[in-house]
Every structure is written in structure tokens, then in C-alpha cells.
PDB file of C-alpha atoms in Angstrom:
ATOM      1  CA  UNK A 148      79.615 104.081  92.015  1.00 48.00           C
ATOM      2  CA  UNK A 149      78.239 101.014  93.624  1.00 53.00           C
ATOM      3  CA  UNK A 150      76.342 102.018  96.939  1.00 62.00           C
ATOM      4  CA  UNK A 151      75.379  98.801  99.734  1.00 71.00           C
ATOM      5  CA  UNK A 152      75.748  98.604 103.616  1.00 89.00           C
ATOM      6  CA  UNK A 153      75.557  95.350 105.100  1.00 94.00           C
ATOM      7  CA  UNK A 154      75.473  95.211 109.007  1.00 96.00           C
ATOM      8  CA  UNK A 155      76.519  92.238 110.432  1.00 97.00           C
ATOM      9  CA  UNK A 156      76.770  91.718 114.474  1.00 97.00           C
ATOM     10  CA  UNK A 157      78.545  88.437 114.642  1.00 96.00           C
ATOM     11  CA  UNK A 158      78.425  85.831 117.130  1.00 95.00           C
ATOM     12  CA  UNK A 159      81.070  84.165 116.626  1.00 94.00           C
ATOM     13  CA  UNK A 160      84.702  84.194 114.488  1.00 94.00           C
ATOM     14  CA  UNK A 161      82.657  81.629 111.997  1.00 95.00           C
ATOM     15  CA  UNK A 162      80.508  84.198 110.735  1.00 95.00           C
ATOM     16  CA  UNK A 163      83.849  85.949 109.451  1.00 96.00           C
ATOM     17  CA  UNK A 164      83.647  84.147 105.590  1.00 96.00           C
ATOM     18  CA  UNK A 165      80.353  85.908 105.329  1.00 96.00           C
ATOM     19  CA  UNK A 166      81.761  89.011 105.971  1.00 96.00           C
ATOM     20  CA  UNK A 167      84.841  88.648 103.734  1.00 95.00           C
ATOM     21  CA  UNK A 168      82.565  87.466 101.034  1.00 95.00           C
ATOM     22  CA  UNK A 169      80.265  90.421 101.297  1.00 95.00           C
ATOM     23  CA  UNK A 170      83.168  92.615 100.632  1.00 94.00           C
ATOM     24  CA  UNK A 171      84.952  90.731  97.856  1.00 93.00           C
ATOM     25  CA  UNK A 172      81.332  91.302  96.400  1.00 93.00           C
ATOM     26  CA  UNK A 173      81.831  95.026  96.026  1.00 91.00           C
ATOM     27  CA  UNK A 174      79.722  95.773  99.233  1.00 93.00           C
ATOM     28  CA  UNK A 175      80.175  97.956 102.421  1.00 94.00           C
ATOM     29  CA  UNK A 176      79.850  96.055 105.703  1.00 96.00           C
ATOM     30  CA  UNK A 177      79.425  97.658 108.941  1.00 97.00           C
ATOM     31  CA  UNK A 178      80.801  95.358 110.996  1.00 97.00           C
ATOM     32  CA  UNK A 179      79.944  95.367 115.482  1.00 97.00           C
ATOM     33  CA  UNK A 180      82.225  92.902 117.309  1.00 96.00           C
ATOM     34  CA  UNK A 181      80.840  94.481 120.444  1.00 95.00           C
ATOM     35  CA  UNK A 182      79.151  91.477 121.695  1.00 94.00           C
ATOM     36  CA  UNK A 183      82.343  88.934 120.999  1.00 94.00           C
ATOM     37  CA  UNK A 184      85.054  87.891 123.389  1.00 94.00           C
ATOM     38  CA  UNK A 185      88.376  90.370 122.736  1.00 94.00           C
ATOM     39  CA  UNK A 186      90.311  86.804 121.295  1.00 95.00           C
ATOM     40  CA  UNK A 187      87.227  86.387 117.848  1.00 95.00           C
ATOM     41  CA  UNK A 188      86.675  90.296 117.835  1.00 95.00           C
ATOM     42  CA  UNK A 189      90.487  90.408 116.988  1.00 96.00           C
ATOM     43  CA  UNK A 190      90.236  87.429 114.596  1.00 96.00           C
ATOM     44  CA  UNK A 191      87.574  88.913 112.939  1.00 97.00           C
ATOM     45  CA  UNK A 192      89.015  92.355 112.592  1.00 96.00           C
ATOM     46  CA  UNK A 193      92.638  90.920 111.315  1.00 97.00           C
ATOM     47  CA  UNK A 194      90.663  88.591 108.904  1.00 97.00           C
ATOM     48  CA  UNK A 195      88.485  91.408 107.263  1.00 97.00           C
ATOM     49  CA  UNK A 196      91.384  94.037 107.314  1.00 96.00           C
ATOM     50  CA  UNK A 197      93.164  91.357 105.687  1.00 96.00           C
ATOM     51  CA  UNK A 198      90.403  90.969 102.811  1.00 96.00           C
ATOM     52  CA  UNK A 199      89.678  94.820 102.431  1.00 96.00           C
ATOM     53  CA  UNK A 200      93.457  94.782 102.252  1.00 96.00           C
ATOM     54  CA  UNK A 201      93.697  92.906  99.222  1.00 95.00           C
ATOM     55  CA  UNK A 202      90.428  93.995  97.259  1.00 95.00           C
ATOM     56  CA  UNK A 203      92.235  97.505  98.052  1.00 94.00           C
ATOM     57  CA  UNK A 204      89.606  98.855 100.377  1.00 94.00           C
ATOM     58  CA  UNK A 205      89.949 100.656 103.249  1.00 94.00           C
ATOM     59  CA  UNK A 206      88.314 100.651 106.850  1.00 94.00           C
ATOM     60  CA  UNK A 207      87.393 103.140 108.963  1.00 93.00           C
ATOM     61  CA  UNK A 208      86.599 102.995 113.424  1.00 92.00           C
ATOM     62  CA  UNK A 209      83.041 104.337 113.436  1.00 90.00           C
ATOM     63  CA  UNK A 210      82.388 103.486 116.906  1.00 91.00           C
ATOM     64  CA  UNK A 211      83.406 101.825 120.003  1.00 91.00           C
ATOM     65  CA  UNK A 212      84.187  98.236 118.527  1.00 94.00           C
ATOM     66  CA  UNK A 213      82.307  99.441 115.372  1.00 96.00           C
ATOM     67  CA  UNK A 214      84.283  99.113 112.077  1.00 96.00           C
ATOM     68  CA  UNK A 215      83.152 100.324 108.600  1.00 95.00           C
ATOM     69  CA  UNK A 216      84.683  97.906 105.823  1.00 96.00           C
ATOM     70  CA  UNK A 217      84.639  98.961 102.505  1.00 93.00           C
ATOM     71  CA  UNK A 218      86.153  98.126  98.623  1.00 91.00           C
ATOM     72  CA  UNK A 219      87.561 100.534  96.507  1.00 89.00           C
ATOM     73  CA  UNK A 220      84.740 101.144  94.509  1.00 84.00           C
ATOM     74  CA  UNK A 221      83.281 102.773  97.763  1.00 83.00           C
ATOM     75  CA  UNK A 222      84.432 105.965  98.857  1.00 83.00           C
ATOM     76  CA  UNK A 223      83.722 107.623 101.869  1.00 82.00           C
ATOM     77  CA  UNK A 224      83.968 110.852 103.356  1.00 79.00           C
ATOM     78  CA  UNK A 225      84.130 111.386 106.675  1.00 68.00           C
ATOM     79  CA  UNK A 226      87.260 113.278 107.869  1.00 64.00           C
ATOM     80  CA  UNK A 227      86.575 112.530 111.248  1.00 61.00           C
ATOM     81  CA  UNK A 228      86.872 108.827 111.017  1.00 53.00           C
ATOM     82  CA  UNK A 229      89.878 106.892 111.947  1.00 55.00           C
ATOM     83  CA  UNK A 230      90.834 105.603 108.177  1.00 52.00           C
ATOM     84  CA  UNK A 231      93.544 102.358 107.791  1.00 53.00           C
ATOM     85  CA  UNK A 232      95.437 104.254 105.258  1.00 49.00           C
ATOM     86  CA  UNK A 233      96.207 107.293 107.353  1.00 45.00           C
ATOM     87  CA  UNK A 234      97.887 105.148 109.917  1.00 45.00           C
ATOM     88  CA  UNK A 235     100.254 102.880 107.833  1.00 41.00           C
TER      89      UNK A 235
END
């Protein structure tokens, strides 16, 4: 299977499509919304749960405001993260 990370530390909500596009590319993205006010870190993370939602992927809580993105041609195994599916 396909294996790349991108990190992205965004500044603001407009750096979202770059994200989404990442993703929809068959790519990881680890994803810290650390720095951005709680109103575009919850854009952001409703946007790209959105994409990974319909490219079938999954996301996973890897740290405090740190979010793992990934497509379905990506698995990962870590049975310690938080994963989207498990919750639903």
C-alpha cells in the first residue's frame, strides 16, 4: 500500500483545501490545529472529517489538538488511538 505523511500546522481555516486535497490524493496528513482559535480549529476538523469521510478514510486523535487523517488505502495500527469509526 501507498505510504506518505504530510504535516501541516495551519494558520488559518484557508489552508483547509490544501489539506483536503492532500488526502483526496491518497496521502496521510497529520494535521496540528494547536495554534488556531477553537472557531477555524473546528472548521478545519469538520471540513477534513468531512473529506476523509467520503474518500472512506478514517481519523484518529494522536495528540492534544493533533489529528491523524488518512484514506483507505492507509491503514493504521495503533489500538491506542481514538479512531472515528469506533465512535459512530
Amino acid at each position: 500500500k501507498d505510504c506518505a505523511i504530510a504535516l501541516f500546522n495551519p494558520k488559518s481555516y484557508q489552508e483547509a483545501p490544501k489539506i483536503g486535497n492532500v488526502l483526496k490524493n491518497r496521502k496521510a496528513a497529520i494535521v496540528n490545529v494547536s495554534e488556531l482559535p477553537m472557531e477555524q480549529s473546528k472548521r478545519i476538523t469538520d471540513f477534513l472529517q468531512g473529506i476523509v469521510f467520503a474518500i472512506e478514510g478514517n481519523f484518529y486523535k494522536v495528540g492534544d489538538k493533533i489529528i491523524l487523517y488518512v484514506p483507505k488505502n492507509i491503514d493504521v495500527d495503533n489500538s491506542e488511538a481514538s479512531s472515528s469509526q469506533e465512535e459512530e
